[in-house]
Short mmCIF file of C-alpha atoms and ligand atoms in Angstrom, two decimals:
data_model
loop_
_atom_site.label_atom_id
_atom_site.label_comp_id
_atom_site.label_asym_id
_atom_site.label_seq_id
_atom_site.Cartn_x
_atom_site.Cartn_y
_atom_site.Cartn_z
CA MET A 132 158.34 -3.56 -1.41
CA ASP A 133 159.92 -6.26 0.74
CA ALA A 134 162.88 -8.15 -0.65
CA ALA A 135 161.98 -11.33 -2.53
CA LYS A 136 161.76 -14.68 -0.82
CA ILE A 137 164.67 -16.84 -1.95
CA ILE A 138 163.85 -20.24 -3.44
CA ASP A 139 166.61 -22.46 -2.05
CA GLY A 140 167.67 -24.92 -4.76
CA VAL A 141 170.03 -26.77 -2.44
CA ALA A 142 167.18 -27.55 -0.04
CA VAL A 143 164.73 -28.57 -2.77
CA ALA A 144 167.38 -30.72 -4.48
CA LYS A 145 168.10 -32.45 -1.16
CA GLN A 146 164.40 -33.27 -0.81
CA VAL A 147 164.26 -34.71 -4.36
CA ARG A 148 167.42 -36.73 -3.78
CA ALA A 149 165.92 -38.21 -0.60
CA GLU A 150 162.83 -39.24 -2.62
CA VAL A 151 165.11 -40.76 -5.28
CA ALA A 152 167.09 -42.70 -2.65
CA ARG A 153 163.83 -44.13 -1.31
CA ASP A 154 162.67 -45.16 -4.80
CA ALA A 155 166.11 -46.62 -5.58
CA ALA A 156 165.98 -48.69 -2.36
CA ALA A 157 162.59 -50.08 -3.40
CA LEU A 158 164.04 -51.14 -6.76
CA ILE A 159 167.10 -52.68 -5.11
CA ALA A 160 164.73 -54.72 -2.92
CA ARG A 161 163.28 -56.07 -6.20
CA GLY A 162 166.78 -57.04 -7.36
CA VAL A 163 167.54 -54.08 -9.64
CA THR A 164 170.13 -51.43 -8.77
CA PRO A 165 169.48 -48.35 -10.94
CA GLY A 166 172.64 -47.46 -12.81
CA LEU A 167 173.84 -44.35 -14.63
CA THR A 168 176.90 -44.37 -16.88
CA VAL A 169 178.41 -41.01 -17.75
CA VAL A 170 180.80 -40.76 -20.68
CA LEU A 171 183.32 -37.93 -20.69
CA VAL A 172 185.40 -37.38 -23.81
CA GLY A 173 188.44 -35.16 -23.30
CA ASP A 174 189.53 -33.18 -20.27
CA ASP A 175 187.48 -29.98 -20.16
CA PRO A 176 187.90 -28.92 -16.50
CA ALA A 177 184.30 -27.67 -16.01
CA SER A 178 182.93 -30.92 -17.49
CA ALA A 179 185.20 -32.97 -15.21
CA VAL A 180 183.71 -31.17 -12.17
CA TYR A 181 180.11 -31.79 -13.34
CA VAL A 182 180.81 -35.45 -14.11
CA ARG A 183 182.34 -36.10 -10.68
CA ALA A 184 179.32 -34.47 -9.05
CA LYS A 185 176.95 -36.71 -11.05
CA GLU A 186 178.79 -39.91 -10.10
CA LYS A 187 178.96 -38.90 -6.42
CA ALA A 188 175.25 -38.07 -6.31
CA CYS A 189 174.39 -41.49 -7.77
CA VAL A 190 176.42 -43.31 -5.16
CA GLU A 191 174.89 -41.21 -2.34
CA ALA A 192 171.42 -42.21 -3.54
CA GLY A 193 172.40 -45.91 -3.37
CA MET A 194 172.60 -46.23 -7.16
CA ASN A 195 175.39 -47.40 -9.44
CA GLY A 196 177.25 -44.40 -10.82
CA LYS A 197 180.02 -45.05 -13.29
CA THR A 198 182.13 -42.70 -15.40
CA ILE A 199 183.93 -43.75 -18.56
CA ARG A 200 186.69 -41.29 -19.44
CA LEU A 201 187.94 -41.29 -23.03
CA PRO A 202 190.83 -39.34 -24.53
CA ALA A 203 190.05 -36.13 -26.46
CA ASP A 204 191.13 -37.75 -29.75
CA THR A 205 188.63 -40.63 -29.48
CA SER A 206 187.02 -41.13 -32.88
CA GLN A 207 183.29 -40.66 -33.38
CA ALA A 208 183.07 -44.31 -34.52
CA ASP A 209 184.65 -45.53 -31.26
CA LEU A 210 182.32 -43.36 -29.18
CA LEU A 211 179.26 -44.65 -31.08
CA ALA A 212 180.49 -48.24 -30.60
CA LEU A 213 180.74 -47.63 -26.84
CA ILE A 214 177.18 -46.26 -26.83
CA ASP A 215 176.02 -49.43 -28.63
CA GLN A 216 177.62 -51.52 -25.86
CA LEU A 217 175.96 -49.44 -23.13
CA ASN A 218 172.60 -49.62 -24.93
CA ALA A 219 172.90 -53.43 -24.82
CA ASP A 220 174.07 -53.63 -21.18
CA PRO A 221 171.12 -54.54 -18.90
CA THR A 222 172.86 -53.11 -15.80
CA VAL A 223 172.96 -49.63 -17.38
CA HIS A 224 169.62 -47.80 -17.14
CA GLY A 225 170.78 -44.30 -17.97
CA ILE A 226 173.47 -43.09 -20.39
CA LEU A 227 174.77 -39.53 -20.45
CA VAL A 228 177.50 -38.27 -22.76
CA GLN A 229 178.75 -35.04 -21.23
CA MET A 230 178.48 -32.08 -23.60
CA PRO A 231 180.30 -30.39 -25.19
CA VAL A 232 182.09 -33.21 -27.04
CA PRO A 233 185.34 -32.43 -28.96
CA LYS A 234 184.85 -30.60 -32.27
CA HIS A 235 185.51 -33.62 -34.51
CA ILE A 236 182.46 -35.39 -33.03
CA ASP A 237 178.92 -34.50 -34.11
CA PRO A 238 176.87 -34.11 -30.90
CA GLN A 239 173.62 -34.87 -32.73
CA ALA A 240 175.00 -38.22 -33.98
CA VAL A 241 175.85 -39.06 -30.36
CA ILE A 242 172.41 -38.09 -29.06
CA LEU A 243 170.66 -40.09 -31.81
CA ARG A 244 172.68 -43.21 -31.02
CA ILE A 245 171.63 -43.39 -27.34
CA SER A 246 168.58 -45.58 -26.85
CA ALA A 247 165.60 -43.31 -26.10
CA GLU A 248 164.80 -45.59 -23.14
CA LYS A 249 168.23 -44.81 -21.60
CA ASP A 250 168.41 -41.13 -22.64
CA VAL A 251 168.05 -39.67 -19.14
CA ASP A 252 169.25 -36.29 -20.46
CA GLY A 253 166.04 -36.08 -22.50
CA PHE A 254 167.93 -34.87 -25.58
CA HIS A 255 166.91 -37.63 -28.05
CA PRO A 256 164.25 -36.47 -30.56
CA VAL A 257 162.00 -39.34 -29.45
CA ASN A 258 162.01 -37.96 -25.91
CA VAL A 259 161.55 -34.39 -27.15
CA GLY A 260 158.46 -35.65 -29.00
CA ARG A 261 157.18 -37.76 -26.12
CA VAL A 262 157.39 -34.84 -23.70
CA TRP A 263 155.83 -32.45 -26.23
CA ILE A 264 152.77 -34.66 -26.75
CA GLY A 265 152.50 -35.55 -23.06
CA GLU A 266 153.50 -39.23 -23.13
CA LYS A 267 154.36 -40.07 -19.54
CA ASN A 268 157.27 -42.37 -20.44
CA GLY A 269 159.29 -39.57 -22.06
CA PHE A 270 162.32 -38.04 -20.33
CA ALA A 271 162.34 -34.27 -19.99
CA PRO A 272 165.73 -32.52 -19.88
CA CYS A 273 166.90 -32.21 -16.28
CA THR A 274 167.25 -28.43 -15.98
CA PRO A 275 163.74 -27.43 -17.12
CA ALA A 276 162.27 -30.39 -15.22
CA GLY A 277 164.09 -29.10 -12.14
CA VAL A 278 162.59 -25.64 -12.63
CA MET A 279 159.08 -27.15 -12.60
CA VAL A 280 159.79 -29.01 -9.34
CA MET A 281 161.27 -25.89 -7.71
CA LEU A 282 158.20 -23.85 -8.58
CA GLU A 283 155.90 -26.56 -7.26
CA LYS A 284 157.82 -26.95 -3.98
CA ALA A 285 157.87 -23.12 -3.60
CA GLY A 286 154.06 -23.12 -3.84
CA VAL A 287 153.93 -21.32 -7.20
CA ASN A 288 150.97 -22.47 -9.32
CA VAL A 289 151.72 -21.83 -13.00
CA THR A 290 148.18 -22.49 -14.28
CA GLY A 291 146.98 -19.53 -16.35
CA GLN A 292 150.06 -17.46 -15.46
CA ASN A 293 152.03 -15.48 -18.02
CA VAL A 294 155.33 -17.30 -18.21
CA VAL A 295 158.10 -15.61 -20.18
CA ILE A 296 161.05 -17.78 -21.17
CA LEU A 297 164.13 -15.80 -22.07
CA GLY A 298 166.24 -18.06 -24.33
CA ARG A 299 165.45 -20.78 -26.85
CA SER A 300 168.13 -23.47 -26.46
CA ASN A 301 167.38 -27.14 -27.02
CA ILE A 302 168.52 -27.89 -23.45
CA VAL A 303 166.52 -25.26 -21.55
CA GLY A 304 164.33 -22.78 -23.46
CA LYS A 305 162.50 -25.11 -25.84
CA PRO A 306 161.80 -27.95 -23.36
CA MET A 307 160.75 -25.32 -20.82
CA VAL A 308 158.02 -24.28 -23.28
CA SER A 309 156.80 -27.84 -23.54
CA LEU A 310 156.64 -28.38 -19.75
CA MET A 311 154.98 -25.01 -19.13
CA VAL A 312 152.34 -25.55 -21.83
CA ALA A 313 151.61 -28.98 -20.35
CA ALA A 314 151.20 -27.28 -16.95
CA SER A 315 148.62 -24.86 -18.48
CA ALA A 316 150.72 -21.70 -18.39
CA THR A 317 150.43 -19.00 -21.07
CA VAL A 318 153.88 -19.05 -22.60
CA THR A 319 156.00 -16.47 -24.42
CA VAL A 320 159.50 -17.25 -25.65
CA CYS A 321 161.84 -14.36 -26.31
CA HIS A 322 165.46 -14.16 -27.39
CA SER A 323 168.14 -11.94 -28.87
CA LYS A 324 166.00 -11.07 -31.92
CA THR A 325 162.85 -10.18 -29.96
CA ARG A 326 161.57 -6.66 -30.66
CA ASP A 327 161.38 -4.50 -27.50
CA LEU A 328 162.55 -7.36 -25.31
CA PRO A 329 162.29 -5.44 -21.98
CA SER A 330 158.58 -4.78 -22.45
CA VAL A 331 157.94 -8.46 -23.28
CA VAL A 332 159.89 -9.55 -20.21
CA ARG A 333 157.95 -7.05 -18.07
CA GLY A 334 154.75 -8.94 -18.93
CA ALA A 335 155.93 -12.01 -17.00
CA ASP A 336 154.21 -13.28 -13.88
CA ILE A 337 156.93 -15.93 -13.92
CA LEU A 338 160.21 -15.20 -15.69
CA ILE A 339 162.66 -17.96 -16.62
CA ALA A 340 166.02 -16.48 -17.61
CA ALA A 341 168.17 -18.84 -19.71
CA ILE A 342 169.96 -16.58 -22.15
CA GLY A 343 173.57 -17.05 -21.00
CA LYS A 344 174.36 -13.36 -20.51
CA PRO A 345 175.68 -12.30 -17.10
CA GLU A 346 173.18 -10.19 -15.10
CA PHE A 347 171.20 -9.37 -18.24
CA VAL A 348 167.83 -9.02 -16.50
CA LYS A 349 167.65 -5.68 -14.65
CA ALA A 350 165.11 -4.54 -12.07
CA ASP A 351 163.21 -2.31 -14.55
CA MET A 352 162.56 -5.38 -16.75
CA VAL A 353 160.69 -7.21 -14.00
CA LYS A 354 157.07 -6.68 -13.02
CA PRO A 355 156.76 -6.02 -9.27
CA GLY A 356 155.78 -9.26 -7.53
CA ALA A 357 156.94 -11.55 -10.35
CA VAL A 358 158.60 -14.91 -9.67
CA VAL A 359 162.10 -15.00 -11.19
CA ILE A 360 163.96 -18.24 -11.99
CA ASP A 361 167.59 -17.75 -13.01
CA VAL A 362 169.02 -20.63 -15.06
CA GLY A 363 172.22 -18.78 -16.01
CA ILE A 364 175.68 -19.88 -14.91
CA ASN A 365 178.23 -17.31 -16.11
CA ARG A 366 181.84 -16.76 -15.10
CA VAL A 367 182.78 -13.09 -14.74
CA ASP A 368 186.23 -11.73 -13.93
CA ASP A 369 186.62 -10.77 -10.28
CA ALA A 370 190.07 -9.73 -9.07
CA SER A 371 188.84 -9.72 -5.45
CA ASN A 372 188.09 -13.46 -5.68
CA PRO A 373 191.02 -15.86 -5.12
CA LYS A 374 189.93 -17.80 -8.23
CA GLY A 375 190.00 -14.60 -10.30
CA TYR A 376 186.35 -15.02 -11.25
CA ARG A 377 182.93 -15.47 -9.72
CA ILE A 378 179.75 -17.14 -10.91
CA VAL A 379 176.69 -15.00 -11.65
CA GLY A 380 173.34 -15.79 -13.23
CA ASP A 381 171.44 -14.13 -16.07
CA VAL A 382 169.67 -11.90 -13.54
CA ASP A 383 171.02 -8.90 -11.64
CA PHE A 384 170.17 -10.57 -8.34
CA ALA A 385 170.82 -7.66 -5.96
CA ALA A 386 168.49 -5.30 -7.84
CA VAL A 387 165.85 -7.77 -9.07
CA SER A 388 165.41 -9.33 -5.61
CA GLN A 389 164.03 -5.91 -4.51
CA VAL A 390 161.24 -6.17 -7.11
CA ALA A 391 160.40 -9.89 -7.42
CA SER A 392 158.24 -11.80 -4.92
CA LYS A 393 160.34 -14.97 -5.21
CA ILE A 394 163.74 -15.50 -6.82
CA THR A 395 166.37 -18.22 -7.23
CA PRO A 396 170.01 -17.37 -6.41
CA VAL A 397 173.11 -18.31 -8.42
CA PRO A 398 174.82 -20.42 -7.24
CA GLY A 399 172.45 -22.47 -5.08
CA GLY A 400 169.33 -22.17 -7.23
CA VAL A 401 168.54 -24.17 -10.35
CA GLY A 402 172.04 -25.76 -10.60
CA PRO A 403 171.66 -28.32 -7.80
CA MET A 404 168.25 -29.33 -9.18
CA THR A 405 169.74 -30.55 -12.47
CA ILE A 406 171.63 -33.45 -10.87
CA ALA A 407 168.68 -34.35 -8.65
CA MET A 408 166.45 -34.64 -11.74
CA LEU A 409 169.09 -36.72 -13.54
CA LEU A 410 168.94 -39.24 -10.69
CA LYS A 411 165.15 -39.17 -10.79
CA ASN A 412 165.13 -39.88 -14.55
CA THR A 413 167.58 -42.76 -14.05
CA VAL A 414 165.41 -44.40 -11.39
CA ARG A 415 162.42 -44.00 -13.69
CA ALA A 416 164.37 -45.55 -16.59
CA ALA A 417 165.10 -48.56 -14.37
CA THR A 418 161.46 -48.74 -13.23
CA GLN A 419 160.12 -48.54 -16.78
CA ARG A 420 162.39 -51.41 -17.80
CA LEU A 421 160.79 -53.63 -15.15
CA ALA A 422 157.27 -52.83 -16.30
N1 LIG B 106 176.79 -30.27 -20.22
C1 LIG B 106 176.27 -29.28 -19.44
N2 LIG B 106 175.05 -29.65 -18.98
C2 LIG B 106 174.79 -30.87 -19.48
C3 LIG B 106 173.71 -31.77 -19.36
O1 LIG B 106 172.68 -31.51 -18.70
N3 LIG B 106 173.84 -32.96 -20.00
C4 LIG B 106 174.92 -33.27 -20.75
N4 LIG B 106 174.95 -34.44 -21.37
N5 LIG B 106 175.95 -32.45 -20.89
C5 LIG B 106 175.89 -31.26 -20.26
#
């Protein structure tokens, strides 16, 4: 079998960001500059990298991108008070509090405090419900929404297909179910407790791996010709790399790409789509406010 065709997330994300920039320009012409405010509590280095990338992407799309950095010992009450201010600020259309927050802060209390209309992460229970029942004004979490766009742009029709989602997190696995059901796929969710997991995974026409285990999916777990989407971002030790580590997905790319028909790489696959979808949600939040 020929090696799989690679679905290039960088290219698809660039396309989405160009669409977002066009939509943002149309809003600016109507007197509204879409704005995203990211709140970062503490100084986790990986979070700092993600937050900078989000702000930069906003500015490149012609939007307002602002980051509020708070010390790690910020109290939950102070963080919630800041969210109240941002909820009330008409120039802020999207609010994102970067996760994880420090241990003394309850992430669910933070998520609940953000106005559902500004929750461009799609984590608020109101948005979870809106997406689940198919209300168009709901915000879907950016990573699973990005997976749907990648599949569409790669010409993969999910209707009637057996989609297996490996992982059941609130950020990826569960919302992925909701988007795939809405798109008329036949959906199976499996996870660490699934009996005979490899045989369930082998039933996939489309496999979404989001289990957070480096190179977990091996070639013998993939049906020949399947489409494989790798959501994993895992650091593994690598003495040959100057950084001392390298980033791998949840899929053994070298082996699985010999079996799959289409596959996403890591890095350069789903990752870049997440920020593109965040911008898209923010422009939609601004648009919905005008309506
Ligand atoms: N941390 C890692 N990914 C995300 C995300 O998509 N949103 C937020 N708020 N925090 C994250």
